[in-house]
């Protein structure tokens, strides 16, 4: 019997919530550094393909080795400045050394990761499903942050998430292997078809290939039956948020809006509460 199975449900939720705070701090690093490292790698590959001299600029910091620092004054942060959520509150949202405001992203990502992680533990208890669900949750948080900042859904996150969902299907952790395979295929092809239909009709690209891969990954985790609810929920939320941004910020309609965060949010909601939502729908609207 493992240590985790000995914990009471309340203690398990609390422990996983604290773990989520720590992981959220690392996800902030991933959100900020991974796109820069990918861009640096792509630039190097392009220069090599064009037979140009190597890029002499210093590579962006890595995800693990380089210590955290203030992005404004570049001062290395002490351990007391890196306590998830608490340090931001203690410093009142400003760098200890240069007093420049610290982005609200840091505490929001840490708090969201903690709450979502605790919800996974509450939903699935001490089980393999909780361990897998935490991986899915943390990946979706990272993808959401990156897409909001850069409109990029990195293959280095979406593709491992897809393969892991398919592998979990072999053990029927969430859905069976046939359902996982069908969900992945239909998830990719559905948005791929919408993309090309929109492009043929308008000559414009309505979404990126990362969205196809993300929906394929969600289909692998939850099966083909989850795809329609996920697309409907994400489209509804995206329409509401997009309309609000147009009204409140006067955003130009030609400026693209990242769709990945809505897919990620809808996928996570269905992953945690899909059965409840489906039962409520059938109770209210199906007689």
mmCIF file of N, CA and C in Angstrom, residues 97-189:
data_model
loop_
_atom_site.group_PDB
_atom_site.id
_atom_site.type_symbol
_atom_site.label_atom_id
_atom_site.label_comp_id
_atom_site.label_asym_id
_atom_site.label_seq_id
_atom_site.Cartn_x
_atom_site.Cartn_y
_atom_site.Cartn_z
ATOM 1 N N UNK A 97 14.504 44.487 -5.757
ATOM 2 C CA UNK A 97 15.732 45.215 -6.033
ATOM 3 C C UNK A 97 15.512 46.479 -6.861
ATOM 4 N N UNK A 98 14.642 46.422 -7.862
ATOM 5 C CA UNK A 98 14.428 47.605 -8.698
ATOM 6 C C UNK A 98 13.038 48.201 -8.539
ATOM 7 N N UNK A 99 12.169 47.522 -7.798
ATOM 8 C CA UNK A 99 10.803 47.987 -7.486
ATOM 9 C C UNK A 99 9.900 48.088 -8.708
ATOM 10 N N UNK A 100 10.302 47.501 -9.825
ATOM 11 C CA UNK A 100 9.432 47.459 -11.008
ATOM 12 C C UNK A 100 8.330 46.430 -10.755
ATOM 13 N N UNK A 101 7.083 46.724 -11.153
ATOM 14 C CA UNK A 101 5.992 45.768 -10.916
ATOM 15 C C UNK A 101 6.263 44.398 -11.532
ATOM 16 N N UNK A 102 5.918 43.351 -10.802
ATOM 17 C CA UNK A 102 6.028 41.977 -11.272
ATOM 18 C C UNK A 102 4.699 41.584 -11.912
ATOM 19 N N UNK A 103 4.757 40.961 -13.064
ATOM 20 C CA UNK A 103 3.545 40.589 -13.794
ATOM 21 C C UNK A 103 2.593 39.771 -12.917
ATOM 22 N N UNK A 104 1.306 40.084 -13.029
ATOM 23 C CA UNK A 104 0.273 39.330 -12.306
ATOM 24 C C UNK A 104 0.210 37.892 -12.792
ATOM 25 N N UNK A 105 0.845 37.614 -13.945
ATOM 26 C CA UNK A 105 0.839 36.243 -14.461
ATOM 27 C C UNK A 105 1.396 35.263 -13.440
ATOM 28 N N UNK A 106 2.446 35.648 -12.736
ATOM 29 C CA UNK A 106 3.124 34.712 -11.836
ATOM 30 C C UNK A 106 2.198 34.164 -10.755
ATOM 31 N N UNK A 107 1.571 35.010 -9.954
ATOM 32 C CA UNK A 107 0.679 34.456 -8.930
ATOM 33 C C UNK A 107 -0.565 33.797 -9.507
ATOM 34 N N UNK A 108 -1.062 34.295 -10.636
ATOM 35 C CA UNK A 108 -2.267 33.710 -11.227
ATOM 36 C C UNK A 108 -2.011 32.287 -11.695
ATOM 37 N N UNK A 109 -0.876 32.061 -12.365
ATOM 38 C CA UNK A 109 -0.542 30.715 -12.837
ATOM 39 C C UNK A 109 -0.334 29.782 -11.648
ATOM 40 N N UNK A 110 0.360 30.251 -10.618
ATOM 41 C CA UNK A 110 0.605 29.418 -9.436
ATOM 42 C C UNK A 110 -0.692 29.067 -8.722
ATOM 43 N N UNK A 111 -1.550 30.058 -8.532
ATOM 44 C CA UNK A 111 -2.820 29.809 -7.844
ATOM 45 C C UNK A 111 -3.722 28.912 -8.676
ATOM 46 N N UNK A 112 -3.809 29.177 -9.974
ATOM 47 C CA UNK A 112 -4.654 28.351 -10.842
ATOM 48 C C UNK A 112 -4.171 26.911 -10.854
ATOM 49 N N UNK A 113 -2.870 26.718 -10.947
ATOM 50 C CA UNK A 113 -2.329 25.353 -10.966
ATOM 51 C C UNK A 113 -2.628 24.644 -9.660
ATOM 52 N N UNK A 114 -2.523 25.356 -8.546
ATOM 53 C CA UNK A 114 -2.830 24.755 -7.242
ATOM 54 C C UNK A 114 -4.294 24.343 -7.162
ATOM 55 N N UNK A 115 -5.195 25.226 -7.565
ATOM 56 C CA UNK A 115 -6.631 24.937 -7.477
ATOM 57 C C UNK A 115 -7.027 23.817 -8.426
ATOM 58 N N UNK A 116 -6.517 23.845 -9.645
ATOM 59 C CA UNK A 116 -6.855 22.805 -10.612
ATOM 60 C C UNK A 116 -6.293 21.450 -10.179
ATOM 61 N N UNK A 117 -5.094 21.460 -9.622
ATOM 62 C CA UNK A 117 -4.495 20.215 -9.148
ATOM 63 C C UNK A 117 -5.301 19.632 -7.995
ATOM 64 N N UNK A 118 -5.715 20.499 -7.060
ATOM 65 C CA UNK A 118 -6.535 20.042 -5.941
ATOM 66 C C UNK A 118 -7.860 19.475 -6.437
ATOM 67 N N UNK A 119 -8.428 20.098 -7.478
ATOM 68 C CA UNK A 119 -9.690 19.607 -8.032
ATOM 69 C C UNK A 119 -9.521 18.211 -8.631
ATOM 70 N N UNK A 120 -8.380 17.976 -9.263
ATOM 71 C CA UNK A 120 -8.108 16.647 -9.815
ATOM 72 C C UNK A 120 -8.045 15.614 -8.694
ATOM 73 N N UNK A 121 -7.344 15.946 -7.611
ATOM 74 C CA UNK A 121 -7.240 15.019 -6.473
ATOM 75 C C UNK A 121 -8.606 14.772 -5.853
ATOM 76 N N UNK A 122 -9.429 15.812 -5.752
ATOM 77 C CA UNK A 122 -10.777 15.658 -5.179
ATOM 78 C C UNK A 122 -11.646 14.795 -6.090
ATOM 79 N N UNK A 123 -11.476 14.946 -7.398
ATOM 80 C CA UNK A 123 -12.316 14.216 -8.357
ATOM 81 C C UNK A 123 -11.945 12.738 -8.435
ATOM 82 N N UNK A 124 -10.641 12.425 -8.459
ATOM 83 C CA UNK A 124 -10.227 11.051 -8.732
ATOM 84 C C UNK A 124 -9.641 10.328 -7.521
ATOM 85 N N UNK A 125 -9.363 11.065 -6.438
ATOM 86 C CA UNK A 125 -8.835 10.413 -5.249
ATOM 87 C C UNK A 125 -7.427 9.880 -5.439
ATOM 88 N N UNK A 126 -7.050 8.951 -4.547
ATOM 89 C CA UNK A 126 -5.702 8.365 -4.606
ATOM 90 C C UNK A 126 -5.688 7.268 -5.662
ATOM 91 N N UNK A 127 -5.339 7.630 -6.884
ATOM 92 C CA UNK A 127 -5.423 6.676 -7.986
ATOM 93 C C UNK A 127 -4.464 7.051 -9.094
ATOM 94 N N UNK A 128 -4.301 6.125 -10.018
ATOM 95 C CA UNK A 128 -3.513 6.392 -11.218
ATOM 96 C C UNK A 128 -4.141 7.513 -12.031
ATOM 97 N N UNK A 129 -5.458 7.599 -12.001
ATOM 98 C CA UNK A 129 -6.145 8.656 -12.727
ATOM 99 C C UNK A 129 -5.739 10.039 -12.236
ATOM 100 N N UNK A 130 -5.501 10.180 -10.947
ATOM 101 C CA UNK A 130 -5.054 11.470 -10.415
ATOM 102 C C UNK A 130 -3.679 11.827 -10.943
ATOM 103 N N UNK A 131 -2.752 10.862 -10.940
ATOM 104 C CA UNK A 131 -1.406 11.125 -11.450
ATOM 105 C C UNK A 131 -1.457 11.546 -12.913
ATOM 106 N N UNK A 132 -2.229 10.811 -13.707
ATOM 107 C CA UNK A 132 -2.357 11.161 -15.122
ATOM 108 C C UNK A 132 -3.065 12.504 -15.283
ATOM 109 N N UNK A 133 -4.120 12.716 -14.498
ATOM 110 C CA UNK A 133 -4.865 13.970 -14.587
ATOM 111 C C UNK A 133 -4.026 15.183 -14.244
ATOM 112 N N UNK A 134 -3.072 15.026 -13.329
ATOM 113 C CA UNK A 134 -2.185 16.135 -12.994
ATOM 114 C C UNK A 134 -1.289 16.483 -14.176
ATOM 115 N N UNK A 135 -0.799 15.469 -14.872
ATOM 116 C CA UNK A 135 0.026 15.722 -16.058
ATOM 117 C C UNK A 135 -0.781 16.479 -17.110
ATOM 118 N N UNK A 136 -2.006 16.048 -17.333
ATOM 119 C CA UNK A 136 -2.874 16.731 -18.292
ATOM 120 C C UNK A 136 -3.122 18.169 -17.857
ATOM 121 N N UNK A 137 -3.446 18.360 -16.592
ATOM 122 C CA UNK A 137 -3.744 19.697 -16.076
ATOM 123 C C UNK A 137 -2.555 20.630 -16.216
ATOM 124 N N UNK A 138 -1.391 20.188 -15.797
ATOM 125 C CA UNK A 138 -0.208 21.040 -15.875
ATOM 126 C C UNK A 138 0.151 21.359 -17.320
ATOM 127 N N UNK A 139 -0.029 20.401 -18.202
ATOM 128 C CA UNK A 139 0.255 20.645 -19.623
ATOM 129 C C UNK A 139 -0.704 21.689 -20.191
ATOM 130 N N UNK A 140 -1.975 21.594 -19.825
ATOM 131 C CA UNK A 140 -2.958 22.548 -20.337
ATOM 132 C C UNK A 140 -2.715 23.950 -19.794
ATOM 133 N N UNK A 141 -2.276 24.054 -18.546
ATOM 134 C CA UNK A 141 -1.951 25.370 -17.987
ATOM 135 C C UNK A 141 -0.786 25.990 -18.762
ATOM 136 N N UNK A 142 0.250 25.193 -19.013
ATOM 137 C CA UNK A 142 1.400 25.701 -19.760
ATOM 138 C C UNK A 142 1.005 26.112 -21.179
ATOM 139 N N UNK A 143 0.219 25.285 -21.849
ATOM 140 C CA UNK A 143 -0.213 25.605 -23.209
ATOM 141 C C UNK A 143 -1.063 26.875 -23.237
ATOM 142 N N UNK A 144 -1.927 27.025 -22.249
ATOM 143 C CA UNK A 144 -2.770 28.220 -22.190
ATOM 144 C C UNK A 144 -1.924 29.474 -22.042
ATOM 145 N N UNK A 145 -0.975 29.445 -21.112
ATOM 146 C CA UNK A 145 -0.124 30.614 -20.904
ATOM 147 C C UNK A 145 0.704 30.955 -22.129
ATOM 148 N N UNK A 146 1.272 29.937 -22.765
ATOM 149 C CA UNK A 146 2.098 30.174 -23.951
ATOM 150 C C UNK A 146 1.259 30.713 -25.102
ATOM 151 N N UNK A 147 0.076 30.143 -25.320
ATOM 152 C CA UNK A 147 -0.761 30.572 -26.437
ATOM 153 C C UNK A 147 -1.266 31.998 -26.231
ATOM 154 N N UNK A 148 -1.592 32.348 -24.999
ATOM 155 C CA UNK A 148 -2.051 33.711 -24.727
ATOM 156 C C UNK A 148 -0.952 34.735 -24.998
ATOM 157 N N UNK A 149 0.287 34.357 -24.722
ATOM 158 C CA UNK A 149 1.397 35.280 -24.890
ATOM 159 C C UNK A 149 1.918 35.317 -26.325
ATOM 160 N N UNK A 150 1.926 34.172 -27.008
ATOM 161 C CA UNK A 150 2.619 34.079 -28.290
ATOM 162 C C UNK A 150 1.778 33.521 -29.430
ATOM 163 N N UNK A 151 0.548 33.065 -29.143
ATOM 164 C CA UNK A 151 -0.297 32.385 -30.125
ATOM 165 C C UNK A 151 0.450 31.187 -30.723
ATOM 166 N N UNK A 152 1.082 30.432 -29.820
ATOM 167 C CA UNK A 152 1.834 29.244 -30.195
ATOM 168 C C UNK A 152 1.466 28.105 -29.255
ATOM 169 N N UNK A 153 1.220 26.924 -29.842
ATOM 170 C CA UNK A 153 1.000 25.706 -29.061
ATOM 171 C C UNK A 153 2.137 24.751 -29.426
ATOM 172 N N UNK A 154 3.194 24.702 -28.615
ATOM 173 C CA UNK A 154 4.399 23.958 -29.002
ATOM 174 C C UNK A 154 4.152 22.465 -29.167
ATOM 175 N N UNK A 155 4.736 21.895 -30.217
ATOM 176 C CA UNK A 155 4.681 20.449 -30.428
ATOM 177 C C UNK A 155 5.325 19.701 -29.261
ATOM 178 N N UNK A 156 6.301 20.323 -28.612
ATOM 179 C CA UNK A 156 7.004 19.666 -27.519
ATOM 180 C C UNK A 156 6.104 19.412 -26.318
ATOM 181 N N UNK A 157 4.908 20.004 -26.322
ATOM 182 C CA UNK A 157 3.930 19.727 -25.261
ATOM 183 C C UNK A 157 2.728 18.982 -25.820
ATOM 184 N N UNK A 158 2.194 19.441 -26.959
ATOM 185 C CA UNK A 158 0.964 18.828 -27.484
ATOM 186 C C UNK A 158 1.182 17.384 -27.929
ATOM 187 N N UNK A 159 2.302 17.101 -28.589
ATOM 188 C CA UNK A 159 2.511 15.749 -29.102
ATOM 189 C C UNK A 159 2.759 14.722 -27.992
ATOM 190 N N UNK A 160 3.609 14.997 -26.992
ATOM 191 C CA UNK A 160 3.712 14.038 -25.882
ATOM 192 C C UNK A 160 2.383 13.830 -25.168
ATOM 193 N N UNK A 161 1.568 14.903 -25.084
ATOM 194 C CA UNK A 161 0.255 14.766 -24.462
ATOM 195 C C UNK A 161 -0.628 13.822 -25.283
ATOM 196 N N UNK A 162 -0.535 13.920 -26.599
ATOM 197 C CA UNK A 162 -1.285 13.028 -27.485
ATOM 198 C C UNK A 162 -0.836 11.579 -27.315
ATOM 199 N N UNK A 163 0.473 11.343 -27.340
ATOM 200 C CA UNK A 163 0.978 9.965 -27.211
ATOM 201 C C UNK A 163 0.643 9.380 -25.841
ATOM 202 N N UNK A 164 0.723 10.200 -24.802
ATOM 203 C CA UNK A 164 0.400 9.705 -23.463
ATOM 204 C C UNK A 164 -1.068 9.316 -23.380
ATOM 205 N N UNK A 165 -1.947 10.101 -23.995
ATOM 206 C CA UNK A 165 -3.364 9.761 -23.999
ATOM 207 C C UNK A 165 -3.621 8.432 -24.687
ATOM 208 N N UNK A 166 -2.913 8.201 -25.782
ATOM 209 C CA UNK A 166 -3.063 6.924 -26.490
ATOM 210 C C UNK A 166 -2.535 5.759 -25.647
ATOM 211 N N UNK A 167 -1.408 5.955 -24.980
ATOM 212 C CA UNK A 167 -0.851 4.904 -24.132
ATOM 213 C C UNK A 167 -1.762 4.597 -22.951
ATOM 214 N N UNK A 168 -2.373 5.635 -22.373
ATOM 215 C CA UNK A 168 -3.304 5.411 -21.266
ATOM 216 C C UNK A 168 -4.509 4.602 -21.726
ATOM 217 N N UNK A 169 -4.859 4.745 -23.013
ATOM 218 C CA UNK A 169 -5.959 3.955 -23.551
ATOM 219 C C UNK A 169 -5.672 2.470 -23.528
ATOM 220 N N UNK A 170 -4.390 2.095 -23.639
ATOM 221 C CA UNK A 170 -4.034 0.676 -23.592
ATOM 222 C C UNK A 170 -4.399 0.054 -22.252
ATOM 223 N N UNK A 171 -4.299 0.863 -21.194
ATOM 224 C CA UNK A 171 -4.674 0.378 -19.869
ATOM 225 C C UNK A 171 -6.073 0.752 -19.461
ATOM 226 N N UNK A 172 -6.840 1.368 -20.385
ATOM 227 C CA UNK A 172 -8.223 1.785 -20.124
ATOM 228 C C UNK A 172 -8.295 2.645 -18.854
ATOM 229 N N UNK A 173 -7.329 3.562 -18.724
ATOM 230 C CA UNK A 173 -7.299 4.432 -17.545
ATOM 231 C C UNK A 173 -8.484 5.390 -17.557
ATOM 232 N N UNK A 174 -8.788 5.972 -18.711
ATOM 233 C CA UNK A 174 -9.958 6.847 -18.834
ATOM 234 C C UNK A 174 -10.931 6.306 -19.890
ATOM 235 N N UNK A 175 -10.404 5.976 -21.050
ATOM 236 C CA UNK A 175 -11.225 5.377 -22.108
ATOM 237 C C UNK A 175 -10.451 4.201 -22.690
ATOM 238 N N UNK A 176 -11.124 3.395 -23.492
ATOM 239 C CA UNK A 176 -10.479 2.248 -24.111
ATOM 240 C C UNK A 176 -9.546 2.695 -25.228
ATOM 241 N N UNK A 177 -8.661 1.796 -25.641
ATOM 242 C CA UNK A 177 -7.721 2.110 -26.723
ATOM 243 C C UNK A 177 -8.438 2.481 -28.021
ATOM 244 N N UNK A 178 -9.469 1.735 -28.457
ATOM 245 C CA UNK A 178 -10.176 2.150 -29.681
ATOM 246 C C UNK A 178 -10.776 3.548 -29.570
ATOM 247 N N UNK A 179 -11.346 3.864 -28.399
ATOM 248 C CA UNK A 179 -11.916 5.195 -28.207
ATOM 249 C C UNK A 179 -10.832 6.276 -28.234
ATOM 250 N N UNK A 180 -9.677 5.973 -27.647
ATOM 251 C CA UNK A 180 -8.574 6.937 -27.638
ATOM 252 C C UNK A 180 -8.076 7.202 -29.058
ATOM 253 N N UNK A 181 -7.923 6.131 -29.840
ATOM 254 C CA UNK A 181 -7.452 6.284 -31.216
ATOM 255 C C UNK A 181 -8.471 7.047 -32.050
ATOM 256 N N UNK A 182 -9.733 6.680 -31.917
ATOM 257 C CA UNK A 182 -10.789 7.366 -32.672
ATOM 258 C C UNK A 182 -10.895 8.828 -32.250
ATOM 259 N N UNK A 183 -10.787 9.088 -30.952
ATOM 260 C CA UNK A 183 -10.857 10.464 -30.471
ATOM 261 C C UNK A 183 -9.720 11.313 -30.996
ATOM 262 N N UNK A 184 -8.503 10.734 -31.036
ATOM 263 C CA UNK A 184 -7.355 11.477 -31.549
ATOM 264 C C UNK A 184 -7.533 11.788 -33.035
ATOM 265 N N UNK A 185 -7.949 10.782 -33.807
ATOM 266 C CA UNK A 185 -8.102 10.966 -35.253
ATOM 267 C C UNK A 185 -9.201 11.981 -35.571
ATOM 268 N N UNK A 186 -10.364 11.815 -34.938
ATOM 269 C CA UNK A 186 -11.478 12.728 -35.210
ATOM 270 C C UNK A 186 -11.190 14.135 -34.683
ATOM 271 N N UNK A 187 -10.488 14.213 -33.558
ATOM 272 C CA UNK A 187 -10.147 15.524 -33.025
ATOM 273 C C UNK A 187 -9.282 16.310 -33.985
ATOM 274 N N UNK A 188 -8.277 15.665 -34.540
ATOM 275 C CA UNK A 188 -7.402 16.344 -35.491
ATOM 276 C C UNK A 188 -8.137 16.676 -36.782
ATOM 277 N N UNK A 189 -8.831 15.684 -37.343
ATOM 278 C CA UNK A 189 -9.454 15.869 -38.653
ATOM 279 C C UNK A 189 -10.604 16.873 -38.617
#
